[in-house]
Short mmCIF file of C-alpha atoms and ligand atoms in Angstrom, two decimals:
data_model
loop_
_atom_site.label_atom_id
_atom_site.label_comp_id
_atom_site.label_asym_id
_atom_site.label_seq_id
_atom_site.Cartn_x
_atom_site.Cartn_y
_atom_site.Cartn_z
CA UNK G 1 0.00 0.00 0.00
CA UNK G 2 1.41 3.42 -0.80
CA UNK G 3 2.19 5.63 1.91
CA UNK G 4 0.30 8.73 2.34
CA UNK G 5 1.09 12.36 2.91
CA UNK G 6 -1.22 15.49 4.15
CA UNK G 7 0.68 17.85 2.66
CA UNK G 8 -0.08 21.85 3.25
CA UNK G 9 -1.81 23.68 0.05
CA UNK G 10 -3.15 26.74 -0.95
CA UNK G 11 -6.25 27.82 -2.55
CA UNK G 12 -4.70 25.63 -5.60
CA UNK G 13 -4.62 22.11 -4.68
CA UNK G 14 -1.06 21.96 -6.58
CA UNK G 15 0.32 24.50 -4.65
CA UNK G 16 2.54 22.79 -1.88
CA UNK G 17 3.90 25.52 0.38
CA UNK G 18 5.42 23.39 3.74
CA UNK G 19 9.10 23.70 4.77
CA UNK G 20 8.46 20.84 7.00
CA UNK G 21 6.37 19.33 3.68
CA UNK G 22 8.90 19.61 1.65
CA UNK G 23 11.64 18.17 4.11
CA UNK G 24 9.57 15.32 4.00
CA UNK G 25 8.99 14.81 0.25
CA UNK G 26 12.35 15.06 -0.96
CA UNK G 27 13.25 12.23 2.48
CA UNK G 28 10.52 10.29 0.78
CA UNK G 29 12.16 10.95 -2.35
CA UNK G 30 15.65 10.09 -1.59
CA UNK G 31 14.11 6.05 -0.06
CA UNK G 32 12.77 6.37 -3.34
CA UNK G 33 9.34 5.90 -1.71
CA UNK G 34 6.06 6.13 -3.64
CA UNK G 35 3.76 8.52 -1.70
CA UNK G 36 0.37 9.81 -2.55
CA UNK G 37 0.13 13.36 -1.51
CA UNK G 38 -3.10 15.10 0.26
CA UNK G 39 -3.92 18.82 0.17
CA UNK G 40 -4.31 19.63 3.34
CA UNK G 41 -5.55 23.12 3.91
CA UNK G 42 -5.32 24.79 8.01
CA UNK G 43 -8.54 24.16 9.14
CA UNK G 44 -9.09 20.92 8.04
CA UNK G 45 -7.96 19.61 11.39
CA UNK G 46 -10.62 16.94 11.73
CA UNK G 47 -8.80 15.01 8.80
CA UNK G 48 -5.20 14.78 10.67
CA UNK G 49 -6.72 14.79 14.71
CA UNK G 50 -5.18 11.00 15.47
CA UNK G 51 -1.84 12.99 15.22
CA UNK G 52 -2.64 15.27 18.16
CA UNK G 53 -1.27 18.91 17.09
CA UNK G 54 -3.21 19.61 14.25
CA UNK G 55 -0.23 20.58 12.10
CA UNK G 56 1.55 18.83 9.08
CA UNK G 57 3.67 16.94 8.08
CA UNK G 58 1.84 13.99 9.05
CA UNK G 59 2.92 10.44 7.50
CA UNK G 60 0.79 7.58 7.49
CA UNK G 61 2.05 4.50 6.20
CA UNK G 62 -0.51 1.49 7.04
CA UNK G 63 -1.91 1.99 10.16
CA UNK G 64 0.65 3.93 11.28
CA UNK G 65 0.58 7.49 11.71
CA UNK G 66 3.43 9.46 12.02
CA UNK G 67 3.37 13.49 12.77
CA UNK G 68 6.43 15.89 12.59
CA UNK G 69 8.90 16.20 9.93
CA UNK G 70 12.10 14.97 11.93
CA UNK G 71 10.32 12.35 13.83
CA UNK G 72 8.93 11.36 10.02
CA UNK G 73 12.93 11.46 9.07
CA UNK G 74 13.84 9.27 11.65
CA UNK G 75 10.62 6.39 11.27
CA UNK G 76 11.72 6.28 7.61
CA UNK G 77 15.38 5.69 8.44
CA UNK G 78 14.71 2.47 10.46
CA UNK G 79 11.61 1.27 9.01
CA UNK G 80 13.17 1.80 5.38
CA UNK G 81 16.97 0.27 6.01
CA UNK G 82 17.24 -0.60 3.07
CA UNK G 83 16.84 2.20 1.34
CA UNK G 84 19.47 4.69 0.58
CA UNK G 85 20.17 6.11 4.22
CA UNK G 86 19.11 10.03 4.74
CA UNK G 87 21.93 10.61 7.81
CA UNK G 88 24.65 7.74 6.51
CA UNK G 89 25.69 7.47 9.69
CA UNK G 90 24.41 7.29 13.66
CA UNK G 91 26.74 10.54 14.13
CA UNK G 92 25.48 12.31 11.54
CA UNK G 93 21.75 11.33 12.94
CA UNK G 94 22.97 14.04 15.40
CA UNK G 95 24.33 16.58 13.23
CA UNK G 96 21.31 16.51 11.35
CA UNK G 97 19.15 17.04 14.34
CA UNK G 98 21.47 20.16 15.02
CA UNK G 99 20.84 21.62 11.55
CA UNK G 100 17.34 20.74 12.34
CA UNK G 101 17.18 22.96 15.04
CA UNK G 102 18.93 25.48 13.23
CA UNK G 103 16.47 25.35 10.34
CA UNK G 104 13.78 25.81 12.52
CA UNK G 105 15.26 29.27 13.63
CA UNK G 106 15.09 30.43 10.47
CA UNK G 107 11.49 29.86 9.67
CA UNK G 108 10.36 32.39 11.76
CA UNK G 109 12.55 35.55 10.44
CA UNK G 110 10.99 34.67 6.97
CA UNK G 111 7.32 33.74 8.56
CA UNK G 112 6.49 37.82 8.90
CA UNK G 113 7.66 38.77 5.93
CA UNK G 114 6.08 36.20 3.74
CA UNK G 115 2.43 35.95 5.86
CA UNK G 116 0.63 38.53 3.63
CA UNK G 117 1.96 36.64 0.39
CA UNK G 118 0.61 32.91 2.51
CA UNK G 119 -2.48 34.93 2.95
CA UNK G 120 -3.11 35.76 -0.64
CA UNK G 121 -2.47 31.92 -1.39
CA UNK G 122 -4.56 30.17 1.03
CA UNK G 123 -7.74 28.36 0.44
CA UNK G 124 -10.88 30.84 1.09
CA UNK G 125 -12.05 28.34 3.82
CA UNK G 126 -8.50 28.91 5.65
CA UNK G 127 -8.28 32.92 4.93
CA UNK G 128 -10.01 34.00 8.52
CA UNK G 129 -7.86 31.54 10.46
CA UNK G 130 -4.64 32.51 9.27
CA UNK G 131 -4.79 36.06 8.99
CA UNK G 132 -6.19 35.94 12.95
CA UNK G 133 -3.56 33.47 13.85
CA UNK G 134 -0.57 35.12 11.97
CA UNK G 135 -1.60 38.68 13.29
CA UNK G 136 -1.81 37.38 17.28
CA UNK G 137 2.04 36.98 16.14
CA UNK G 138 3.23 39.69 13.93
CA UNK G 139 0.81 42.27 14.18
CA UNK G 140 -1.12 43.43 10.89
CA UNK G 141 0.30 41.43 7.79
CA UNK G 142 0.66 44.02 4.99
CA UNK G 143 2.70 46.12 8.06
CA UNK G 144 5.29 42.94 8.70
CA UNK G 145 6.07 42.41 4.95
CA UNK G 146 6.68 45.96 5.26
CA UNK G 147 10.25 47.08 4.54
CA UNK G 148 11.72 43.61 3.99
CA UNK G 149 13.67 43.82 0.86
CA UNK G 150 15.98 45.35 3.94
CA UNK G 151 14.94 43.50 6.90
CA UNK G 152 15.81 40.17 4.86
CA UNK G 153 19.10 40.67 5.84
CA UNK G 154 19.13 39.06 9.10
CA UNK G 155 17.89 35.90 7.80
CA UNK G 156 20.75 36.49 5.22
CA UNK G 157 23.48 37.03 8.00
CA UNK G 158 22.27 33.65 9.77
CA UNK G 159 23.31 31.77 6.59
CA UNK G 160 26.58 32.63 6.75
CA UNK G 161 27.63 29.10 8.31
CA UNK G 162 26.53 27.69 5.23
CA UNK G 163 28.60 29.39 3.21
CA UNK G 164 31.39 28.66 4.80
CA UNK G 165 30.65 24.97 4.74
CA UNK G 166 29.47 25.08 0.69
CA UNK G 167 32.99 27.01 -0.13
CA UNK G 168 34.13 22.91 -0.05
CA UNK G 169 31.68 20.78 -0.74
CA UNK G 170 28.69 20.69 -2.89
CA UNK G 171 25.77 19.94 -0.60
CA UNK G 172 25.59 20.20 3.76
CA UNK G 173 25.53 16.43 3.48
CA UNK G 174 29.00 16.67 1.90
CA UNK G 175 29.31 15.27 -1.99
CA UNK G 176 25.77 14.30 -2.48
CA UNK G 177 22.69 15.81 -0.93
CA UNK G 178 20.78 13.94 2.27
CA UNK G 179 18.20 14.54 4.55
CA UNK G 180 20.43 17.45 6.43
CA UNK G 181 19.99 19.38 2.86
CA UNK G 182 16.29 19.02 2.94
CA UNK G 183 15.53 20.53 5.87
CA UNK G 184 17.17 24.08 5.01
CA UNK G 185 16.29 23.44 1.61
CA UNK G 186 12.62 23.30 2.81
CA UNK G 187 12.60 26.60 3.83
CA UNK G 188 14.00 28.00 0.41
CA UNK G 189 11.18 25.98 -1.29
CA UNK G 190 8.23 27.00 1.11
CA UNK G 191 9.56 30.69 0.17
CA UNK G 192 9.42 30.29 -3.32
CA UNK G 193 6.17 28.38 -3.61
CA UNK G 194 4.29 31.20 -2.08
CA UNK G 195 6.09 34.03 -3.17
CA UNK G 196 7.76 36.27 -5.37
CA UNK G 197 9.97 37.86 -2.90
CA UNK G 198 13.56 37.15 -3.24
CA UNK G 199 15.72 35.81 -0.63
CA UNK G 200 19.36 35.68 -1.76
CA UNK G 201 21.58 37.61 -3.92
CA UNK G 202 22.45 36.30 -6.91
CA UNK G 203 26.33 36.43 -6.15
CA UNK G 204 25.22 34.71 -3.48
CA UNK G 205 27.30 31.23 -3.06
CA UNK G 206 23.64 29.58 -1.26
CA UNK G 207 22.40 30.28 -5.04
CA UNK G 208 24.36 27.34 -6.32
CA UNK G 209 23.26 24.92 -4.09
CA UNK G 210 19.82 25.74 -3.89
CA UNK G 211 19.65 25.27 -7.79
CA UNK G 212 21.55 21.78 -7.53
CA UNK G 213 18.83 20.71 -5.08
CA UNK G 214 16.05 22.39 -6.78
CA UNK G 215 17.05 19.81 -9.52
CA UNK G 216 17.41 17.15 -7.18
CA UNK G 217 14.84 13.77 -8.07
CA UNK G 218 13.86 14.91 -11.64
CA UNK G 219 13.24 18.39 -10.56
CA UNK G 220 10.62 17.44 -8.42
CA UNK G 221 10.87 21.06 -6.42
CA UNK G 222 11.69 22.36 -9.16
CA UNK G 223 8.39 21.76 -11.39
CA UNK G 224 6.30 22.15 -7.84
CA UNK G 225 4.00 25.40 -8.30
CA UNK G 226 5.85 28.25 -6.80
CA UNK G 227 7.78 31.40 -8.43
CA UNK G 228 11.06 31.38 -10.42
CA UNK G 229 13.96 31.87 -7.19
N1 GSH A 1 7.82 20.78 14.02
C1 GSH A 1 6.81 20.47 13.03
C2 GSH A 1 6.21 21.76 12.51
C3 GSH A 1 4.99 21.51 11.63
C4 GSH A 1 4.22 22.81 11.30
O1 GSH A 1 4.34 23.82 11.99
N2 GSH A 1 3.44 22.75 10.23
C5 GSH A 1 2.59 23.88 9.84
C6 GSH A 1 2.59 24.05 8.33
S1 GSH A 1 4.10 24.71 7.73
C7 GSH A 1 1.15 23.61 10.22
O2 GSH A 1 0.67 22.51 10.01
N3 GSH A 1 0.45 24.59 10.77
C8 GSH A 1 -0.92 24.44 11.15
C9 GSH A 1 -1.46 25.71 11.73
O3 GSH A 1 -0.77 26.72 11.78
O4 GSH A 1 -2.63 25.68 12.11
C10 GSH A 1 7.46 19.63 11.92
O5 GSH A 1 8.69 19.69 11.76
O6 GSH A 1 6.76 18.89 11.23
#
């Protein structure tokens, strides 16, 4: 049986817009898994409530449900051994949860300035619930996009460990890509698949390897519904 994914859309079904989505479908990817994908809009919390939060990724694969991207990450790893691995190693199980964490620091310096863009994408049904939910946090949309062709540079500044890493190897995972490049590449892709707003320079040596992975599985992120990086 195929394994199943409620996956976060917009107001167009084929609009995918989930960092923690899209860490998930390129993992899925890399087992070389077969997945069925769900649109999944906000409110439709009924459909995912076994999971508890009400927030997706969430993985079911039989009868087994599985919620959160890196606990997703890690249920593939051992129920999928043999697969190509998404850490290679135990160690690098840990480095990868470091970059996790890391990733998930960087989400919300882009979440303001991108919620009036999510807003405009959503499904009508979801409109109400994310403008309230997004506003309890950053205060009137339009107003926290505001300015942020210049306040983009703090999320810029926090990738400089990156660079530093990418100035000798291709990918974070070293010479090919693994699940430590999909979780920052996630939150490239959810940027790009909601907006037109652009988050690196072009002399920018993140460019590079964001196009290699945007290329990754066929192009898979690339040809996902979004805007041109
Ligand atoms: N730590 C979770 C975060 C999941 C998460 O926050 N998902 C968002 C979509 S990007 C969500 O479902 N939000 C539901 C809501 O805001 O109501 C993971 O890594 O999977």
């Amino acid at each position: 049986m195929a394994l199943k994914l409620y996956d976060l859309a917009g107001a167009d079904p084929q609009r995918r817009f989930s960092p923690y989505c899209w860490r998930t479908r390129l993992a899925l990817a890399h087992k070389g898994l077969a997945v069925e994908t769900i649109p999944w809009r906000f409110t439709e919390k009924d459909a995912i409530a076994t999971t508890g939060p009400g927030r997706v990724p969430v993985l079911v694969d039989g009868e087994r449900w599985v919620f959160d991207s890196w606990s997703i990450a890690t249920y593939l790893e051992e129920a999928y051994p043999d697969r190509p691995s998404l850490f290679g190693s135990t160690s690098a199980i840990a480095t990868a949860r470091f970059i996790n964490a890391w990733a998930d620091h960087l989400t919300p310096l882009l979440a303001p300035l991108l919620a009036a863009d999510i807003c405009a994408h959503v499904d009508e049904k979801d409109r109400a619930y994310f403008r309230q939910s997004r506003e309890a946090r950053f205060g009137p949309l339009e107003a926290a996009a505001a300015g942020r062709e210049t306040k983009i540079a703090v999320f810029q500044q926090r990738l400089e460990p990156m660079r530093v890493l990418l100035a000798g190897q291709p990918y974070l995972s070293g010479d090919a890509p693994a699940y430590a490049d999909y979780i920052v590449f996630g939150v490239f892709q959810w940027a790009r698949c909601i907006s037109r707003f652009r988050l690196l320079a072009d002399d920018d040596p993140v460019v590079s390897w964001r196009a290699r992975l945007l290329a990754a599985f066929d192009g898979l992120p690339a040809k996902a519904v979004g805007y041109p990086v």
